[in-house]
Each structure stands twice: as structure tokens, then as C-alpha cells.
Coordinates of C-alpha atoms in Angstrom, one line a residue:
Chain A
M18 CA 32.7 -31.5 -26.9
E19 CA 32.0 -34.5 -24.4
W20 CA 28.6 -34.8 -23.2
Q21 CA 28.3 -37.7 -21.1
I22 CA 29.9 -35.7 -18.1
F23 CA 26.0 -34.7 -17.6
E24 CA 25.5 -38.5 -17.2
Q25 CA 26.6 -36.6 -14.1
Y26 CA 26.1 -33.5 -13.4
G27 CA 22.2 -34.0 -15.1
P28 CA 20.2 -34.3 -11.6
M29 CA 22.0 -31.4 -10.8
L30 CA 21.3 -29.2 -13.1
L31 CA 18.2 -30.5 -13.2
R32 CA 17.5 -29.2 -9.8
G33 CA 19.0 -25.7 -9.9
F34 CA 16.5 -25.3 -13.6
G35 CA 13.2 -26.4 -10.8
V36 CA 15.0 -23.4 -8.2
T37 CA 15.1 -21.4 -11.0
V38 CA 11.5 -21.7 -12.2
L39 CA 10.5 -21.6 -8.8
C40 CA 12.6 -18.7 -8.0
W41 CA 10.5 -17.0 -11.3
L42 CA 7.7 -17.9 -10.8
L43 CA 7.1 -16.7 -6.9
G44 CA 9.5 -13.5 -7.6
T45 CA 7.2 -12.6 -11.0
V46 CA 3.7 -13.2 -8.7
F47 CA 4.6 -11.0 -5.6
S48 CA 6.4 -8.4 -7.9
M49 CA 3.5 -8.5 -10.1
A50 CA 1.2 -8.6 -7.4
L51 CA 2.9 -5.7 -5.1
G52 CA 3.3 -3.6 -8.8
L53 CA -0.8 -3.9 -8.8
V54 CA -1.0 -2.5 -5.5
I55 CA 1.8 0.4 -6.1
A56 CA -0.4 1.3 -9.0
L57 CA -3.0 1.7 -7.3
I58 CA -1.7 3.9 -4.5
Q59 CA -0.4 6.3 -7.2
R60 CA -3.8 7.0 -9.1
Y61 CA -6.1 6.8 -5.6
A62 CA -3.8 7.6 -2.9
P63 CA -3.7 11.2 -1.6
A64 CA -0.2 13.3 -2.7
P65 CA 2.6 12.6 -0.1
L66 CA 2.0 9.4 -0.3
R67 CA 2.6 9.0 -4.4
W68 CA 5.8 10.8 -3.5
L69 CA 7.1 8.1 -1.3
I70 CA 5.9 5.4 -3.7
Q71 CA 7.5 7.7 -6.7
I72 CA 10.8 7.8 -4.7
Y73 CA 10.7 3.7 -4.1
I74 CA 10.2 3.7 -8.0
E75 CA 12.3 5.3 -8.5
I76 CA 15.6 4.2 -6.3
I77 CA 14.7 0.4 -7.2
R78 CA 14.7 1.5 -11.2
G79 CA 17.7 3.2 -11.0
T80 CA 19.7 1.2 -9.3
P81 CA 21.3 -2.7 -10.7
F82 CA 19.1 -5.8 -9.6
L83 CA 23.0 -6.9 -9.0
V84 CA 23.6 -4.2 -5.9
Q85 CA 20.3 -4.9 -4.6
L86 CA 20.8 -8.1 -4.0
F87 CA 23.9 -7.0 -2.4
V88 CA 22.9 -4.9 -0.1
L89 CA 19.9 -6.7 0.4
Y90 CA 21.6 -10.3 2.0
Y91 CA 24.9 -8.7 3.3
G92 CA 22.9 -5.6 4.3
G93 CA 19.8 -6.9 5.8
P94 CA 21.2 -8.5 9.1
L95 CA 22.9 -5.3 10.1
I96 CA 18.9 -4.4 10.5
G97 CA 17.9 -7.1 11.5
L98 CA 16.9 -8.6 8.4
R99 CA 18.4 -12.6 8.4
L100 CA 17.7 -14.3 5.4
D101 CA 18.4 -17.4 3.8
A102 CA 19.8 -16.9 0.3
L103 CA 16.4 -18.3 -1.2
P104 CA 14.1 -15.6 0.0
A105 CA 16.5 -14.0 0.1
G106 CA 16.3 -13.8 -3.4
I107 CA 13.1 -13.9 -4.0
L108 CA 12.4 -10.8 -2.4
G109 CA 15.0 -9.6 -3.9
L110 CA 13.2 -10.0 -7.0
T111 CA 10.2 -9.1 -5.9
V112 CA 11.7 -5.4 -5.3
Y113 CA 13.1 -5.1 -8.3
G114 CA 10.0 -6.2 -10.5
S115 CA 7.5 -4.2 -9.0
P116 CA 8.3 -0.9 -10.3
Y117 CA 8.2 -1.8 -13.5
F118 CA 4.8 -4.4 -13.4
A119 CA 3.6 -0.8 -11.4
E120 CA 4.3 1.2 -14.3
I121 CA 3.0 -1.1 -16.7
F122 CA -0.4 -1.9 -14.7
R123 CA -0.2 2.5 -15.0
S124 CA -0.6 2.2 -18.3
G125 CA -3.0 0.2 -18.5
F126 CA -5.2 1.8 -16.4
R127 CA -4.5 4.8 -18.3
A128 CA -5.8 2.9 -21.7
V129 CA -9.7 2.2 -20.4
P130 CA -11.6 5.2 -21.7
L131 CA -12.2 7.8 -19.1
G132 CA -15.8 7.9 -20.4
Q133 CA -16.2 4.2 -19.2
I134 CA -14.9 4.8 -15.9
E135 CA -17.6 7.9 -15.6
A136 CA -21.1 5.2 -17.1
A137 CA -20.3 3.5 -13.9
R138 CA -19.9 6.9 -11.8
A139 CA -22.8 8.1 -13.2
I140 CA -25.0 4.9 -11.6
G141 CA -23.3 5.9 -8.5
M142 CA -21.1 3.4 -8.6
S143 CA -18.8 3.5 -5.6
E144 CA -14.7 3.1 -6.7
P145 CA -14.2 0.4 -5.2
T146 CA -16.2 -1.3 -7.3
I147 CA -15.5 0.7 -10.3
I148 CA -12.0 -0.7 -9.7
R149 CA -13.0 -3.8 -9.3
R150 CA -15.8 -4.4 -12.2
I151 CA -14.4 -2.4 -14.9
L152 CA -10.6 -0.7 -14.2
L153 CA -8.9 -4.2 -13.4
P154 CA -10.8 -6.5 -15.9
L155 CA -10.3 -3.4 -18.9
G156 CA -7.2 -1.8 -17.7
L157 CA -5.1 -6.2 -17.3
V158 CA -5.9 -6.9 -20.4
S159 CA -4.8 -4.0 -21.9
A160 CA -1.3 -4.7 -19.8
L161 CA -1.1 -8.2 -20.8
P162 CA 1.1 -8.3 -23.1
A163 CA 3.4 -5.7 -21.9
L164 CA 3.5 -8.5 -18.3
I165 CA 4.1 -10.9 -20.2
N166 CA 7.2 -9.4 -22.5
F167 CA 8.3 -8.5 -18.4
S168 CA 7.6 -11.9 -17.3
I169 CA 10.2 -13.3 -19.7
I170 CA 12.4 -10.5 -19.2
L171 CA 12.7 -11.4 -15.6
T172 CA 13.3 -14.8 -16.1
K173 CA 17.0 -14.5 -16.9
E174 CA 17.3 -12.0 -14.2
T175 CA 17.0 -15.5 -12.0
V176 CA 20.9 -15.7 -12.8
I177 CA 21.8 -13.0 -11.0
L178 CA 20.9 -15.1 -7.8
S179 CA 23.2 -17.0 -8.4
I180 CA 26.1 -14.7 -6.2
I181 CA 24.2 -15.0 -3.2
T182 CA 24.3 -18.4 -3.5
V183 CA 20.8 -19.7 -4.5
P184 CA 21.3 -22.8 -5.9
E185 CA 19.5 -22.0 -8.8
L186 CA 20.1 -23.4 -12.7
M187 CA 23.1 -20.4 -13.4
Y188 CA 24.6 -21.3 -9.7
Q189 CA 24.6 -25.2 -11.0
V190 CA 26.5 -24.4 -14.2
N191 CA 28.7 -22.7 -12.5
R192 CA 29.9 -24.9 -10.5
M193 CA 29.8 -28.1 -12.7
S194 CA 32.0 -25.6 -14.8
T195 CA 34.9 -25.1 -12.2
E196 CA 34.8 -28.7 -11.3
T197 CA 35.1 -29.9 -14.7
F198 CA 36.6 -26.0 -16.8
R199 CA 33.3 -27.2 -19.2
Y200 CA 32.2 -24.3 -20.3
L201 CA 31.0 -24.2 -23.4
E202 CA 28.4 -27.6 -22.3
A203 CA 27.7 -26.0 -19.6
N204 CA 26.5 -22.9 -20.6
L205 CA 24.9 -24.1 -23.7
V206 CA 22.7 -26.7 -21.3
L207 CA 21.7 -23.0 -20.0
A208 CA 20.5 -21.6 -22.7
L209 CA 18.8 -24.1 -23.8
F210 CA 16.7 -24.5 -20.3
F211 CA 16.1 -20.3 -20.2
W212 CA 15.4 -21.0 -24.1
L213 CA 12.6 -23.4 -23.0
L214 CA 11.2 -21.2 -20.4
V215 CA 10.9 -18.6 -21.6
E216 CA 9.0 -20.5 -24.9
T217 CA 6.6 -22.0 -22.8
I218 CA 5.3 -18.7 -20.9
S219 CA 5.6 -16.6 -24.1
R220 CA 3.0 -19.6 -25.7
V221 CA 1.0 -19.0 -22.9
G222 CA 1.2 -16.0 -23.0
R223 CA -0.1 -15.8 -26.4
R224 CA -3.2 -18.3 -26.1
L225 CA -4.3 -16.5 -22.3
E226 CA -3.9 -13.1 -24.6
S227 CA -6.5 -14.0 -27.4
R228 CA -9.0 -15.5 -25.5
V229 CA -9.0 -11.9 -22.7
T230 CA -9.6 -10.1 -26.0
R231 CA -11.9 -11.8 -27.4
H232 CA -14.0 -9.6 -27.2
L233 CA -12.8 -6.4 -27.5
L234 CA -11.3 -6.5 -30.4
E235 CA -12.5 -6.1 -33.7
R236 CA -12.9 -8.4 -36.2
P237 CA -11.1 -8.5 -39.1
Chain B
M9 CA -46.2 6.4 -15.5
V10 CA -42.4 7.7 -14.4
Q11 CA -41.7 9.6 -11.3
A12 CA -40.2 12.4 -12.5
S13 CA -37.6 15.2 -11.1
S14 CA -37.5 18.5 -11.7
V15 CA -33.9 20.8 -12.8
Q16 CA -33.3 24.2 -10.9
I17 CA -29.9 25.8 -12.5
R18 CA -28.6 28.9 -10.5
Q19 CA -26.1 31.5 -11.1
V20 CA -24.0 28.0 -11.7
D21 CA -20.1 29.6 -13.0
K22 CA -17.5 27.1 -14.2
F23 CA -13.7 27.6 -14.6
Y24 CA -10.7 25.5 -16.3
G25 CA -8.3 27.8 -15.0
P26 CA -8.7 31.0 -16.7
F27 CA -11.6 29.3 -18.8
H28 CA -14.7 30.9 -18.2
A29 CA -16.8 27.5 -19.8
L30 CA -20.6 28.7 -17.7
K31 CA -21.2 31.9 -17.1
K32 CA -23.9 33.1 -14.5
V33 CA -26.1 30.2 -16.1
S34 CA -29.4 29.9 -15.2
M35 CA -32.3 27.6 -16.4
D36 CA -35.6 25.3 -15.1
V37 CA -36.1 22.1 -16.2
L38 CA -39.7 20.9 -16.0
P39 CA -40.2 18.1 -14.5
G40 CA -41.8 15.9 -17.4
K41 CA -40.9 17.4 -20.1
V42 CA -37.4 17.4 -22.7
T43 CA -35.5 20.4 -22.8
C44 CA -33.3 20.4 -25.5
L45 CA -29.6 22.4 -25.4
I46 CA -28.4 23.4 -28.7
G47 CA -26.0 26.2 -29.8
P48 CA -22.3 26.0 -31.8
S49 CA -19.8 24.0 -30.3
G50 CA -17.5 24.9 -27.2
S51 CA -20.8 26.6 -26.3
G52 CA -21.2 25.0 -22.9
K53 CA -24.0 22.5 -23.6
S54 CA -21.9 19.4 -22.4
T55 CA -20.4 21.2 -19.3
L56 CA -24.6 22.3 -18.0
L57 CA -25.0 19.3 -18.4
R58 CA -22.4 17.2 -17.0
C59 CA -22.7 19.9 -13.7
I60 CA -26.3 18.0 -13.3
N61 CA -24.9 14.9 -12.0
F62 CA -22.2 16.3 -10.6
L63 CA -19.3 14.5 -13.1
E64 CA -18.5 18.0 -13.7
E65 CA -17.5 20.2 -10.4
Y66 CA -19.4 23.9 -10.7
D67 CA -17.6 26.3 -9.3
A68 CA -20.2 28.8 -7.8
G69 CA -24.1 28.6 -8.2
E70 CA -26.4 26.3 -7.3
I71 CA -28.0 22.8 -8.6
R72 CA -30.9 22.0 -7.1
I73 CA -32.5 18.8 -8.7
D74 CA -36.4 18.0 -6.7
D75 CA -35.2 20.9 -4.8
Q76 CA -31.9 18.9 -3.6
L77 CA -28.6 20.7 -3.7
I78 CA -26.2 18.3 -5.9
G79 CA -22.6 18.6 -5.1
Y80 CA -22.0 20.3 -2.5
E81 CA -23.5 19.7 1.1
S82 CA -24.6 23.8 0.9
P83 CA -24.4 26.0 -1.3
G84 CA -20.3 27.1 -1.7
G85 CA -20.5 24.8 1.3
R86 CA -18.3 22.1 1.6
K87 CA -18.4 19.3 -1.3
M88 CA -21.0 16.6 -1.2
R89 CA -19.9 13.6 0.5
G90 CA -19.3 10.7 -1.5
A91 CA -21.9 8.5 -0.6
K92 CA -25.0 11.2 -1.1
L93 CA -23.7 12.1 -4.0
R94 CA -23.7 8.2 -5.7
E95 CA -27.2 8.2 -4.3
M96 CA -28.2 10.6 -6.2
R97 CA -27.2 9.5 -9.5
R98 CA -28.6 7.0 -9.3
S99 CA -31.9 8.4 -9.8
I100 CA -30.2 9.8 -12.8
G101 CA -29.4 8.2 -16.1
M102 CA -27.2 9.8 -18.6
V103 CA -26.2 8.9 -21.9
F104 CA -23.0 9.8 -23.7
Q105 CA -21.5 10.5 -27.1
Q106 CA -20.3 7.4 -27.0
F107 CA -22.0 5.7 -25.5
N108 CA -19.5 3.8 -23.6
L109 CA -20.5 0.6 -22.6
W110 CA -18.3 -1.6 -21.1
P111 CA -16.9 -4.1 -23.4
H112 CA -15.8 -7.4 -21.5
M113 CA -19.5 -7.4 -20.8
T114 CA -22.6 -8.4 -23.2
A115 CA -25.4 -6.4 -23.7
L116 CA -27.0 -8.2 -20.5
Q117 CA -24.4 -7.7 -18.0
N118 CA -24.0 -4.1 -19.5
V119 CA -27.6 -3.3 -18.0
A120 CA -27.9 -5.7 -15.4
E121 CA -24.5 -4.4 -13.7
G122 CA -25.6 -1.9 -12.2
L123 CA -28.8 -3.4 -10.8
V124 CA -26.1 -6.0 -8.9
R125 CA -24.1 -3.7 -7.5
V126 CA -25.4 -0.5 -7.3
R127 CA -29.5 -1.1 -6.5
G128 CA -28.0 -4.6 -4.9
L129 CA -30.5 -6.8 -6.6
S130 CA -29.9 -10.5 -7.2
K131 CA -28.6 -11.8 -9.8
S132 CA -31.3 -12.9 -11.5
E133 CA -33.7 -10.5 -10.4
A134 CA -31.4 -7.9 -12.7
E135 CA -31.3 -10.3 -15.1
S136 CA -35.3 -10.4 -15.6
R137 CA -34.9 -6.4 -15.4
A138 CA -31.8 -6.3 -17.7
T139 CA -33.9 -8.5 -21.0
E140 CA -36.8 -5.8 -19.9
A141 CA -35.1 -2.9 -20.5
L142 CA -33.4 -4.5 -23.5
R143 CA -36.6 -5.3 -24.8
K144 CA -38.0 -1.6 -24.3
V145 CA -35.7 -0.7 -27.0
G146 CA -36.0 -3.0 -29.3
L147 CA -32.3 -5.3 -28.5
A148 CA -34.1 -8.1 -26.7
D149 CA -32.5 -10.5 -29.2
K150 CA -29.0 -8.9 -28.6
M151 CA -28.6 -9.4 -24.8
G152 CA -25.8 -12.3 -25.4
N153 CA -23.8 -9.2 -28.0
H154 CA -20.6 -8.0 -26.4
P155 CA -21.2 -4.3 -27.2
L156 CA -18.2 -4.6 -30.5
R157 CA -20.3 -6.9 -32.0
L158 CA -23.4 -4.3 -32.1
S159 CA -23.8 -1.5 -34.5
G160 CA -23.3 2.2 -33.4
G161 CA -27.1 2.0 -33.1
Q162 CA -27.6 -0.8 -30.7
Q163 CA -25.2 0.2 -28.7
Q164 CA -26.1 3.9 -27.8
R165 CA -29.8 2.0 -27.3
V166 CA -28.3 -0.3 -25.0
A167 CA -26.9 2.3 -23.5
I168 CA -30.5 4.3 -22.7
A169 CA -32.0 0.5 -21.5
R170 CA -28.6 0.1 -19.5
A171 CA -29.7 4.7 -18.4
I172 CA -33.4 3.4 -17.3
A173 CA -33.1 -0.1 -16.3
M174 CA -32.0 2.2 -12.9
E175 CA -34.9 3.8 -13.3
P176 CA -34.2 7.2 -13.2
K177 CA -36.0 10.3 -12.4
L178 CA -34.3 12.3 -15.2
M179 CA -32.4 11.9 -18.3
L180 CA -29.5 13.2 -18.9
F181 CA -28.7 12.7 -23.0
D182 CA -25.1 14.5 -24.0
E183 CA -25.7 14.3 -27.8
P184 CA -26.0 11.2 -27.6
T185 CA -26.8 10.1 -32.0
S186 CA -23.4 13.2 -32.8
A187 CA -21.0 9.7 -33.0
L188 CA -23.6 7.5 -35.0
D189 CA -23.7 7.2 -38.8
P190 CA -26.6 9.0 -40.2
E191 CA -28.5 5.8 -40.9
L192 CA -28.8 5.2 -37.4
V193 CA -29.9 8.0 -35.9
G194 CA -33.1 7.4 -36.2
E195 CA -33.6 4.0 -34.2
V196 CA -32.3 6.1 -31.1
L197 CA -34.1 9.4 -31.8
N198 CA -37.2 7.1 -31.4
V199 CA -36.3 5.2 -27.9
M200 CA -35.8 8.4 -27.0
K201 CA -39.4 10.0 -27.8
A202 CA -40.5 6.7 -26.2
L203 CA -39.1 7.7 -23.0
A204 CA -40.4 11.2 -23.3
A205 CA -44.0 10.0 -24.2
E206 CA -43.7 8.2 -20.5
G207 CA -43.0 11.2 -18.8
M208 CA -39.5 11.3 -17.8
T209 CA -37.6 14.4 -17.2
M210 CA -35.4 14.4 -20.3
V211 CA -32.2 17.2 -21.1
V212 CA -30.8 16.4 -24.1
V213 CA -27.7 18.2 -25.4
T214 CA -27.9 17.6 -29.6
H215 CA -27.4 19.0 -32.3
E216 CA -30.4 16.8 -34.0
M217 CA -32.7 20.0 -34.5
G218 CA -35.8 17.9 -36.1
F219 CA -35.4 16.5 -32.4
A220 CA -36.2 19.7 -30.4
A221 CA -38.0 20.8 -33.0
H222 CA -40.8 18.5 -32.4
V223 CA -40.3 16.6 -29.4
A224 CA -38.2 19.1 -26.8
D225 CA -41.1 21.1 -24.9
R226 CA -38.3 23.6 -24.1
V227 CA -34.7 24.7 -25.9
A228 CA -32.1 26.7 -24.7
F229 CA -29.2 28.1 -26.3
M230 CA -26.2 28.6 -25.3
E231 CA -22.9 30.1 -26.8
K232 CA -20.0 31.0 -25.0
G233 CA -20.6 29.9 -21.8
E234 CA -24.2 31.9 -21.5
L235 CA -27.2 30.6 -21.8
V236 CA -28.6 33.2 -24.4
A237 CA -32.4 32.3 -24.3
V238 CA -34.9 29.4 -22.9
D239 CA -37.6 29.1 -24.7
E240 CA -40.9 26.8 -26.5
P241 CA -39.0 25.4 -29.5
S242 CA -41.2 27.3 -32.6
R243 CA -39.7 30.4 -30.8
I244 CA -36.5 30.1 -30.3
L245 CA -36.3 27.3 -33.2
H246 CA -38.9 29.5 -36.0
S247 CA -38.4 33.2 -34.9
P248 CA -35.7 33.9 -32.5
E249 CA -34.9 37.2 -32.1
D250 CA -31.6 37.0 -30.2
P251 CA -28.5 37.6 -33.7
R252 CA -26.5 35.3 -32.2
I253 CA -29.4 32.2 -32.4
Q254 CA -30.1 33.7 -36.0
G255 CA -26.6 33.2 -37.1
F256 CA -26.2 29.6 -35.5
L257 CA -29.5 28.7 -37.2
R258 CA -28.5 30.3 -40.7
T259 CA -24.7 28.3 -40.3
Y260 CA -26.8 25.1 -39.4
H261 CA -29.4 25.7 -42.4
E262 CA -26.5 26.2 -44.9
R263 CA -24.1 22.9 -43.8
N264 CA -28.1 21.5 -44.2
S265 CA -28.5 22.0 -47.6
F266 CA -28.0 20.8 -50.7

């Protein structure tokens, strides 16, 4: 193995990693937000709207991310949606992740005991207040481990953005590989970067989890 | 002295699909009095109680609280608007078998929450009233604790404080001591007795025959969705005429004797 090659390609790979983190971060935040909205619609909206949302969920979950991204990036201009690679990639991640996050939120909400919601109704609390004060805080805590887990899965979906020329880490690794034929070294570096990112997320996630559940778990 | 509501229940029917849960139930709850609902499991006691604040929707008949129909705009008419229903619920306190405290809030926050979000009080005003309510149930020293750091009896007393802080005119209790260890039942019943002594109108679904005998002004016996009898406690508990009540009490005494 020849590691000195990274003197030349290191900065490029670092920039790529930066783009990867940016795509992951924005993609996760946006798809989580969209997923939350979807889950709330699923819980409260009238039936026709729920069916539409269900169709959206089935389509997105039933097709590969790669295909969605192609359709968005190369098919989008046909309907006037002309995006640069980076925003298209972030939008793609947002769309792709949202139904999974929606399902995670839905199960989180279902974990909130009905009695605690009835207790709020019984004192005359309005539904929006119940959502804000009872359902969301308790539902989010229940959903947290699964939210973190899916966020971790999404880190690795970012590599697919290289297909539409988003200059993220995979893209740079591919470039380096074809220019130098150092496939193994380049991909090992990619693996290392991803491991670092995932490890950081899961550590932060565990800290967060123990923080928010400290009043909600029986003392051992 | 609290302002006390009365409840009139007339010919109330409730179905769960094909199951007839309440069969033409009629009953009066008198202002300032304690009415206990007793009867076997599945007899419809809790369902009836939950219809009073419309947590459970009844299908026919009328339930009136101080002459105001609850749940519907008119008898057999459209369902009541959310805002109006909420306004009525503000003056009805409810205590659940499973306490149903909000686990992410301290005892104080549980009690203050409704005062802030429903009654619109300032945080400090709400907290001082909540502290007062907690003092009333003997838990002023536990107000910073989260529910999971409290015993079952303490949790239920916080739940009672949460209800009375809203200054209700009617209190509904749905088997308030059934989920408690036997040694914790007394502290909850004592708080309820004190509340009854203040003249609060109370409807209590219970298996505590002692409470029914000593605290209730009236006892209603239900079976299979029917209100079999409603009368003074001694008439129901000591000299019942209906064989269904006799059978229920016989089973109760057999189970509680050793």
C-alpha cells in the first residue's frame, strides 16, 4: 500500500467528507421534520388526506433510493424542477428518509399511554396543546433510539449521491481511485471516515437518550 | 364550601359494535353528595362514569350536568363543538385507576399544567395554587419529584391534586384504589373522604365496599349494562332485595374472608 498518495488527495477527501456530513445533516434534519409532519397528519387528518400520504409512503419505501434520485435529478427538469446536484441530493435524502421517520414517529406516538392523553382531555386541554405538551415530548422519547438508528443508516445512503455528481466523499474516492488505481487505500479511508461519523452519532445519541429518559425509567 | 354540580342521567345507551354496554341507564347524582357505582367487572360502571365527561361517547339518551347537556348540541343532535366540550370538562375533575400522571413532569408541574394551559394562569400563580392543592393531599414535600419516584398512593394523590386544582364542581373517580397495594389504599381514601366532607359532588366507581358503606350517600349497583338499583348504602349493602346484588355481595364477602 502506498499511503503517501494522500498528501496529494487528502485535502480533496476531507472536502468530500465535509460535503458528506453536510448532506447527511441537512437530509436528516429535513426528512425528520417532514416525517414528523407526516406522522401528525396520519394521526389527526381526515381519511382522504391520510390515504394520499399512505400512497406516498408506499411509493417511497417501495423503490430504491438510487432510482428516486435519478428520477428527481434527471426527470425533475421535465417538470421544471431544475436543481444543482447538491440541493437535489439533499432533497432526495429528505424525500427518501421521510416515510421511515414518519413510521418511527407513529410508533413513538402509539407508545404514549392513552390514559395520559385522556387525563389531559379530562381537564379540558385542547388537542394542539395535548400534542405540544404531552404527545410530542413523550412520543419523541419513545422514538429516540429508532430515530438515531435510522439517522445512522442515512449516513451511508449519502454515498449514492455520488451518482448525480454531488462532490461528497464517495465521489472523491471514486475520482482518486480512477486517477491513481489505489482503490483499496481510497475505500479504506472512506470506511474510516464513515466509522468516525457513525461512532460520533451513536455516542451523542446515547448521551441524549440517557438525558431525556432520566425521569422516565425506574431506578435499577 | 365548593360549588357543587348535579348530574342527571336519562335513558343512556352505549354500544361497542354489537355489544350493548349501557342499557337505558337513568340516575341522578345529587349536588354535594357522594355516589358510588358498584358491580361486577364489565357491568358498565366505568363506561357510565366516562360518559359523564364524554371521554366515552354515549349513543342515546341524555346526560346533563347542572341542566346542561354534555356531548351533544341537543338531545339526539350533533356532537358538541370541541371548545364547548372543553369548557364543560374544565369543571369536571377525573381520577383514573392508572393515575395517568404525565411522567415527564414533576408533581408540581403535573398539577400546574392545567392551570397554565387551560385556565390561562401565570406560571407563578399556577404554581402557588398547585402547591396549595398538593398540600391539601399531604404531598407538599414531594412536589419536585417525578411520578416514577413516588409510590402508587402518592401518585394517585397527585392525580387528585391535579384535578382539584382546577376547582371542579364535580369529581369522577374511576376505581381510584384498584391499582394500589393494599397498604396504600387508605391514604387515597382519606383524601377522598376529606373532599367529600367539603361538599364536593363525587361519583366513584369502586370495589371498596367499606368506602361505599361509610362515605357514600348513595350506592348504585350495575350489572350487564343495567342499573339494577340505586339507594342508600345500607339498603344496597346490608339488605338488598335484588338477587343479583345478593349474589355479588356473597361473592365479595367470600373472597374477602379468611
